[in-house]
Short mmCIF file of C-alpha atoms (C1' of nucleotides) in Angstrom, two decimals:
data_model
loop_
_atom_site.label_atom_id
_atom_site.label_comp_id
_atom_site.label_asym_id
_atom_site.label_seq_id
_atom_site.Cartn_x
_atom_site.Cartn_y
_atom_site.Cartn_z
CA UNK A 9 -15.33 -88.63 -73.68
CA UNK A 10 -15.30 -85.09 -72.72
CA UNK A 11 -12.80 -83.38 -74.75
CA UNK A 12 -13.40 -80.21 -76.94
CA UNK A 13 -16.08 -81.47 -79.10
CA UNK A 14 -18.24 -83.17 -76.60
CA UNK A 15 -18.19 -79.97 -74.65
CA UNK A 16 -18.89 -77.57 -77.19
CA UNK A 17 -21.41 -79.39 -78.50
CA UNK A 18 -22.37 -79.80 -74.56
CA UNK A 19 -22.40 -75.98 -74.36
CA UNK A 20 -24.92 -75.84 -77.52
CA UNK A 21 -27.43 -78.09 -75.56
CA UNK A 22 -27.29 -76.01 -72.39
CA UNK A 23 -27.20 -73.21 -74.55
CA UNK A 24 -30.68 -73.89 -75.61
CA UNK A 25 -31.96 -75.49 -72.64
CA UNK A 26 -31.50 -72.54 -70.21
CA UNK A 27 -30.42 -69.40 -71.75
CA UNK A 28 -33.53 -66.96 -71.41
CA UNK A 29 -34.94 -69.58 -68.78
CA UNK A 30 -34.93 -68.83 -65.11
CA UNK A 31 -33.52 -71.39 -62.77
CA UNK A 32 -36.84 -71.58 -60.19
CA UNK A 33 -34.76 -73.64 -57.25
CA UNK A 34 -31.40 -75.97 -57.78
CA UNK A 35 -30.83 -78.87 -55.63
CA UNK A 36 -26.92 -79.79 -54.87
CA UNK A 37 -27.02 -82.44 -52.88
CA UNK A 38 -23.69 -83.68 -53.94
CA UNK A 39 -22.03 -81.09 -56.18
CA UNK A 40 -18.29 -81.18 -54.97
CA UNK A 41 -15.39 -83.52 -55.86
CA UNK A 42 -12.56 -82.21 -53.66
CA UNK A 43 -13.16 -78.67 -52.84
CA UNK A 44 -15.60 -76.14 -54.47
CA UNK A 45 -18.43 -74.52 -53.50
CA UNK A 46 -20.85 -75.70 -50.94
CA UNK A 47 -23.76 -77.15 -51.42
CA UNK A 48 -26.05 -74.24 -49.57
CA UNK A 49 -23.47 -71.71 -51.01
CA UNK A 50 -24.47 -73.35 -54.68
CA UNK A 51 -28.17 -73.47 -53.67
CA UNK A 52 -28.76 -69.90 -52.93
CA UNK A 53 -26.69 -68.96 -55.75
CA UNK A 54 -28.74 -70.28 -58.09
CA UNK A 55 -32.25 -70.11 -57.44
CA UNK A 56 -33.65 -67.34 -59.29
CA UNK A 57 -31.33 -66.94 -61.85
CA UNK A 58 -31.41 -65.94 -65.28
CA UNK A 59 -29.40 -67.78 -67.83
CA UNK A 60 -27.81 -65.01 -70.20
CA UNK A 61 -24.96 -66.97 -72.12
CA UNK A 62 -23.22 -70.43 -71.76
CA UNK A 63 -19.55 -69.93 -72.85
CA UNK A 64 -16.77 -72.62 -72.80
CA UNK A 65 -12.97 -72.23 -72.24
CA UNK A 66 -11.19 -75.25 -73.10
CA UNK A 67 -12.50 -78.03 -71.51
CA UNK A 68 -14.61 -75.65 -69.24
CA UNK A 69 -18.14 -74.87 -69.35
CA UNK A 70 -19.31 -70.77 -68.12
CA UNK A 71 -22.91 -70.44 -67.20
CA UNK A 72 -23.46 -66.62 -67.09
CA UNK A 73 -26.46 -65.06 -65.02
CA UNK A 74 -25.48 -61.48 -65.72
CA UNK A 75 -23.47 -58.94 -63.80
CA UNK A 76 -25.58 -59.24 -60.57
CA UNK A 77 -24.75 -62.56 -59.63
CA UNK A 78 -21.99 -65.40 -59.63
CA UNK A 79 -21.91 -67.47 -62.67
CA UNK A 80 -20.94 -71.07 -62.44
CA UNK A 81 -18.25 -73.23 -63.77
CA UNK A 82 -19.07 -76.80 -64.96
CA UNK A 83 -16.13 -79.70 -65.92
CA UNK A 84 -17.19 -82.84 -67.06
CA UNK A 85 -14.00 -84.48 -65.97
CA UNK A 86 -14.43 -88.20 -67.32
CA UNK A 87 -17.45 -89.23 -67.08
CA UNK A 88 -19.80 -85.96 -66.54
CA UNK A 89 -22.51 -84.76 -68.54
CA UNK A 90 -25.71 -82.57 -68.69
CA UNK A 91 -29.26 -84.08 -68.65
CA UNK A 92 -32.73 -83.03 -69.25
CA UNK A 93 -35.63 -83.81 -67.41
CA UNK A 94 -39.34 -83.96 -68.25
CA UNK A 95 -41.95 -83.24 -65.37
CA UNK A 96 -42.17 -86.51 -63.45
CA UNK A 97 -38.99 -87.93 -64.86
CA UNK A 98 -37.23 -90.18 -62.45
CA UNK A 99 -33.79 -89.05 -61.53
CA UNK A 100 -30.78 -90.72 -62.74
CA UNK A 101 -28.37 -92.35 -60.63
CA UNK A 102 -25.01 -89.94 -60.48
CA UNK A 103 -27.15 -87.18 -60.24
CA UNK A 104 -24.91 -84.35 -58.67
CA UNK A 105 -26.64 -81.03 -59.25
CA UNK A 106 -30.72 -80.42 -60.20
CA UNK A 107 -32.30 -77.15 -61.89
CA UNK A 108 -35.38 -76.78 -62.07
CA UNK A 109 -37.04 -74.82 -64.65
CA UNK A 110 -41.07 -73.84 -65.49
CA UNK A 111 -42.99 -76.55 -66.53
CA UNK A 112 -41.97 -79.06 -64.51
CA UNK A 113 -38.25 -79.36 -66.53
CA UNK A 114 -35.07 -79.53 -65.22
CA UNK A 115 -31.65 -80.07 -66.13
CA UNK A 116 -29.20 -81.89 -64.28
CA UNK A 117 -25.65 -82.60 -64.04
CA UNK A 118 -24.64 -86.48 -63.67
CA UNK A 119 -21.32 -87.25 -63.48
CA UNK A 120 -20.75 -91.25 -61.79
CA UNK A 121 -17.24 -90.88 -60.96
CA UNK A 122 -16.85 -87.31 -59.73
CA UNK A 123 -14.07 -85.93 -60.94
CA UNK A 124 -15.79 -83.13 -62.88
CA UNK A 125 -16.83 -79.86 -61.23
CA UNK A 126 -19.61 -77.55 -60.73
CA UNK A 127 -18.64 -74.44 -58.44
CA UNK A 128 -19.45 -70.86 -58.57
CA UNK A 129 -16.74 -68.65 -59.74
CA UNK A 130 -14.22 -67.09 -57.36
CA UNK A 131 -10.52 -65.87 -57.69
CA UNK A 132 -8.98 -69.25 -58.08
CA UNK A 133 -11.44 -70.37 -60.68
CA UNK A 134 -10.47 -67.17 -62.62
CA UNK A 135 -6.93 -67.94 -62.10
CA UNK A 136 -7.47 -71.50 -63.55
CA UNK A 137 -9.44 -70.09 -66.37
CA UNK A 138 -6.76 -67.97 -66.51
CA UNK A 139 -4.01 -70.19 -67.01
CA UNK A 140 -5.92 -72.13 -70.06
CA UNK A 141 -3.65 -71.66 -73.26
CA UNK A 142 -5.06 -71.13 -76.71
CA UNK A 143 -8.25 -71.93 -78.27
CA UNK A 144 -7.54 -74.59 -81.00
CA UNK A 145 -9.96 -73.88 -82.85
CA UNK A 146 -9.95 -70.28 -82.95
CA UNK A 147 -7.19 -68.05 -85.04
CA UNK A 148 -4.98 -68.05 -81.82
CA UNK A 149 -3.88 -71.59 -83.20
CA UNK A 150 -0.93 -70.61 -85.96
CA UNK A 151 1.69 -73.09 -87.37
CA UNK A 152 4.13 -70.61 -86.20
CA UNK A 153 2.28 -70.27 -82.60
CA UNK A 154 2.51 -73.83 -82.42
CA UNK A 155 6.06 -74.47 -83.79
CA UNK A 156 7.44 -71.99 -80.99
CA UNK A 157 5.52 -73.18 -78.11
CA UNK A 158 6.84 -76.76 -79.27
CA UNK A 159 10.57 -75.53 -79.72
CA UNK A 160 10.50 -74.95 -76.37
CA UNK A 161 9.35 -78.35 -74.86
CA UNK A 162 11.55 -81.27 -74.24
CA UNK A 163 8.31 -83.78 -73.75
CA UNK A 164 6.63 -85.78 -76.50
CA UNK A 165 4.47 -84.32 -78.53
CA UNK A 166 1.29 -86.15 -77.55
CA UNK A 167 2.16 -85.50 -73.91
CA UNK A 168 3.01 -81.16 -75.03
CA UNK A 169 -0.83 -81.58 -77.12
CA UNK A 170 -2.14 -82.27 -73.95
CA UNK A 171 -1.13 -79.88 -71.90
CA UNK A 172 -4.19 -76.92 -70.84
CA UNK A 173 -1.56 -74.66 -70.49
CA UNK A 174 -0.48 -74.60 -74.15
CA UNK A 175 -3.27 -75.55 -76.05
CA UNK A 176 -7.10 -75.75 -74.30
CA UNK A 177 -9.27 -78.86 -74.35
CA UNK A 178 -7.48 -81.51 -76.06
CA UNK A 179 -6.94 -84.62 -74.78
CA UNK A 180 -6.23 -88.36 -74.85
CA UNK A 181 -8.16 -89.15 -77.71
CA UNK A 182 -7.99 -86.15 -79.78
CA UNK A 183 -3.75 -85.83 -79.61
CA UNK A 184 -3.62 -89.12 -81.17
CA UNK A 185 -6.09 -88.63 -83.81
CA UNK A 186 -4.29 -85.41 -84.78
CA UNK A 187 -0.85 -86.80 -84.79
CA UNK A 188 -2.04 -89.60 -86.95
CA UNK A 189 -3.64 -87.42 -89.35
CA UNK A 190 -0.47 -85.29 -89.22
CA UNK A 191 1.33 -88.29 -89.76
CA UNK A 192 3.59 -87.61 -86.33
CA UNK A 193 4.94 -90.28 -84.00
CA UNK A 194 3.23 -89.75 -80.44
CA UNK A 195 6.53 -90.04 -78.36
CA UNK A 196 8.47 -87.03 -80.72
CA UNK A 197 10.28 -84.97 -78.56
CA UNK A 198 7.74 -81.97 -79.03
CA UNK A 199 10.51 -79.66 -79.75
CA UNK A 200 12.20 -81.88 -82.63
CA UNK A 201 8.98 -80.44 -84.78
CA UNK A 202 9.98 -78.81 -87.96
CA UNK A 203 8.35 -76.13 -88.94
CA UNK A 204 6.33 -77.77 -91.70
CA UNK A 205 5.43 -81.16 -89.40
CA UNK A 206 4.34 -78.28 -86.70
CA UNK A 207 1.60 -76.71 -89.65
CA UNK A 208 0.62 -80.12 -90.60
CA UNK A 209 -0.04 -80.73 -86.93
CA UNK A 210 -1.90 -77.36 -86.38
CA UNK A 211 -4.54 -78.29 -89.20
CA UNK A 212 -4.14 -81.81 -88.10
CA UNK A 213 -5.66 -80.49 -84.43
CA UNK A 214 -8.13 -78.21 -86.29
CA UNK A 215 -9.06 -81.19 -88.62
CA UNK A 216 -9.58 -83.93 -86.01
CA UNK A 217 -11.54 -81.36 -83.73
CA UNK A 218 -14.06 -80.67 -86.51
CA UNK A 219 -14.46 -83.83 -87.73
CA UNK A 220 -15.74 -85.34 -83.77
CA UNK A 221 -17.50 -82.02 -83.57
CA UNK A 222 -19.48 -83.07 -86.90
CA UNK A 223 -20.10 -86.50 -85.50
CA UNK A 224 -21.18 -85.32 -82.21
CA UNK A 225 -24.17 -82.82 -83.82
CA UNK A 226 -24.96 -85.67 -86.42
CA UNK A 227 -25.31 -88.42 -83.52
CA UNK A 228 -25.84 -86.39 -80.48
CA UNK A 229 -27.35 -89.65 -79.16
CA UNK A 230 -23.34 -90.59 -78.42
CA UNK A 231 -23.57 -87.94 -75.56
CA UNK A 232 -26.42 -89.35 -73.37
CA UNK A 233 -25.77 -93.00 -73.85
CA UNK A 234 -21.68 -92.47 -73.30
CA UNK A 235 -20.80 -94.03 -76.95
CA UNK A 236 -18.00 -93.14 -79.26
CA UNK A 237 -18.08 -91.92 -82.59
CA UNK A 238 -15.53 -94.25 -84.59
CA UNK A 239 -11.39 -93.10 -84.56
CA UNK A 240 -9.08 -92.99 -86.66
CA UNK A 241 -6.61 -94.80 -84.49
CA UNK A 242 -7.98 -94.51 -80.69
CA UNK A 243 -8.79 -97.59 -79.07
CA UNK A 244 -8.06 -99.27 -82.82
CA UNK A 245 -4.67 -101.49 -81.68
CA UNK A 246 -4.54 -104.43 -83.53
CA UNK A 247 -7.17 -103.07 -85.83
CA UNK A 248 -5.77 -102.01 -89.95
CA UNK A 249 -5.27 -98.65 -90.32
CA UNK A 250 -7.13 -96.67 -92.18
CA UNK A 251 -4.71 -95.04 -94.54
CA UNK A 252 -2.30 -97.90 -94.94
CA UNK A 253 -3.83 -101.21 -93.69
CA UNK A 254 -1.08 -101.95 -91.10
CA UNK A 255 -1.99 -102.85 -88.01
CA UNK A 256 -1.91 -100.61 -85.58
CA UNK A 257 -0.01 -99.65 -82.29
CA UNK A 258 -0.69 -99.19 -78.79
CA UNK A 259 2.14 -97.99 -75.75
CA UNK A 260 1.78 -96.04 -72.84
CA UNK A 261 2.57 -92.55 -72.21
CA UNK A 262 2.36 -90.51 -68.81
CA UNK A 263 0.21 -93.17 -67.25
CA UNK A 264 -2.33 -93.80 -70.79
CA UNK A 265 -2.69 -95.22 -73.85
CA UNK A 266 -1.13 -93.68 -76.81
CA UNK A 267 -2.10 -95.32 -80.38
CA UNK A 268 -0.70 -95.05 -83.77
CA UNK A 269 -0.33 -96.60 -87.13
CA UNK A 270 3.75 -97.61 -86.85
CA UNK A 271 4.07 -97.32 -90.82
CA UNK A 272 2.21 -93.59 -91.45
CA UNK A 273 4.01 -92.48 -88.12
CA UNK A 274 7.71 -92.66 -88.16
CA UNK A 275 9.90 -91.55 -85.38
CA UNK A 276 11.93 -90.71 -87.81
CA UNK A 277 10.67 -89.47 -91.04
CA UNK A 278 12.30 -89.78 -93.81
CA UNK A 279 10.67 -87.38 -95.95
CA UNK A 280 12.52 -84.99 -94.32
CA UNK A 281 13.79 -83.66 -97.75
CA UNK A 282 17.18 -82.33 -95.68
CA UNK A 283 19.24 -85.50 -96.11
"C1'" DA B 18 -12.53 -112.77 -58.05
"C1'" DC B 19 -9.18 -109.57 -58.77
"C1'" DG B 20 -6.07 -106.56 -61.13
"C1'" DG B 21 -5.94 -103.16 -64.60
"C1'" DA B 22 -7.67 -99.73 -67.45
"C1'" DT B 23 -11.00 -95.59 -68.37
"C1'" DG B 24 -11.77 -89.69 -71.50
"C1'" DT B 25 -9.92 -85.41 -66.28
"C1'" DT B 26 -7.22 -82.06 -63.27
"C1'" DC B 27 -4.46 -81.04 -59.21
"C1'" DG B 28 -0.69 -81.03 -56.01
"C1'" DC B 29 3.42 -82.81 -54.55
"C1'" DG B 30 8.01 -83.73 -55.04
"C1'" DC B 31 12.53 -83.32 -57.68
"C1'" DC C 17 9.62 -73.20 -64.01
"C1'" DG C 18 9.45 -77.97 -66.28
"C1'" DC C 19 8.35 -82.43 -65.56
"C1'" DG C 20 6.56 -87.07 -63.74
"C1'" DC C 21 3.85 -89.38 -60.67
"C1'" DG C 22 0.02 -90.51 -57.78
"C1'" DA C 23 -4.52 -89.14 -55.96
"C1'" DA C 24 -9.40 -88.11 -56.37
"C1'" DC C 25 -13.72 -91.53 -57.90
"C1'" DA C 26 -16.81 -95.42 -59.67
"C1'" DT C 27 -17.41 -98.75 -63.11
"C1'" DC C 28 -16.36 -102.22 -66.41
"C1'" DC C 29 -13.81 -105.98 -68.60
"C1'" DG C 30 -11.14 -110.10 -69.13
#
DNA sequence: ACGGATGTTCGCGC
DNA sequence: CGCGCGAACATCCG
């Protein structure tokens, strides 16, 4: 599940897979889901490069071949990811784009259902980088920062959490591990926050981000076989919760599933220490 | 067998 | 501009 965690801890592995290695040829034979770069644009691009850095932005992955040439940008959308191949390896199915490397390696991107992305960079992928809001994990991410952004939003809160715009790279799974651990009811009208729910959420977000990116670089066997590390609530309805025993929730929200412990998450709370 | 759900983003309407 | 919905895609599960 490709939110923050699994592609920072993506960004380590290509980190030390290609940076300071020169990309000898790249196959693309099917590199685009709607739009992007062509596949002989991608090609040329590519071969003879020299990895310098792999950043990500949000959700985004930024493979950087110095000044001279075009870098790339990589989304795993839902069901991407990177692989690498030993010489003689067979390839796996999904396979979308192909490096090769010396020695016979090479590292590919698989993604089955296409929606992620691997283009070069042009003006409208540096206006969607652009347009990414703050890092969560970084010290962009205040309780203040967050309160006002929130204040200003009439959606729920788990909807607002997942919006690139505001905050970068969280998603389905890690908004409702937050607002659980910030003990916040996913369908809060964002800008009903208080000021103290709004810095429980921010080190709620900071909390829950850690804690998958810990289980991703203990088990980084969860990101080639397509497992999940255990949730607190996610895909847990019916299941006890883990703070309180009651069972929890599921509902949907925009379209998806939205899960929560209905005792520990109150619509309305009435710790609220006003009335 | 078939309908529904699955982590994503984008573009189109209001 | 804010917001909600459906599309893009392929697989899996009951």
């Amino acid at each position: 599940m490709p939110e923050l965690p699994e592609v920072e801890v993506t960004r380590e592995l290509l980190e030390r897979w290609l940076v300071g290695r020169r990309i000898l040829s790249a196959l693309a034979p099917d590199a685009r889901a709607r739009g992007g770069t062509s596949r002989r644009e991608l090609e040329a691009a590519l071969a003879g490069a020299m990895t310098r850095g792999v950043e990500r932005r949000g959700k985004f992955l930024l493979l950087d071949f110095g000044p001279k040439r075009r870098g790339v940008v990589a989304h795993l959308g839902m069901t991407g990811k990177f692989v690498r191949l030993g010489r003689g390896e067979p390839e796996p199915r999904f396979l979308r784009v192909s490096l090769a490397l010396s020695r016979g390696e090479r590292v590919g991107f698989v993604d089955a259902r296409r929606l992620g992305q691997f283009r070069l960079r042009d003006a409208r992928e540096e206006r969607r980088l652009a347009a990414l809001g703050l890092e969560p994990l970084s010290r962009e991410l205040t309780a203040g920062r967050l309160h006002q952004m929130a204040s200003r939003s009439r959606r729920p809160i788990k909807i607002f959490l997942m919006d690139q715009k505001r905050l970068a790279g969280i998603g389905n799974i890690q908004a409702a591990e937050a607002l659980f651990l910030a003990r916040i009811h996913p369908a809060r009208e964002a800008s009903s926050l208080r000021r103290e729910e709004a810095a429980a959420l921010a080190r709620a977000i900071r909390s829950a981000l850690r804690r998958e990116l810990r289980s991703y670089r203990e088990r980084p066997v969860l990101l080639s076989e397509g497992g999940d590390a255990d949730f607190l609530v996610y895909g847990r309805a019916g299941e006890p919760c883990r703070r309180c025993g009651s069972p929890l929730s599921r509902f949907l929200q925009g379209g998806r599933s939205s899960y929560y412990c209905p005792r520990c998450q109150r619509k309305c709370p009435t710790w609220t220490g006003r009335s």
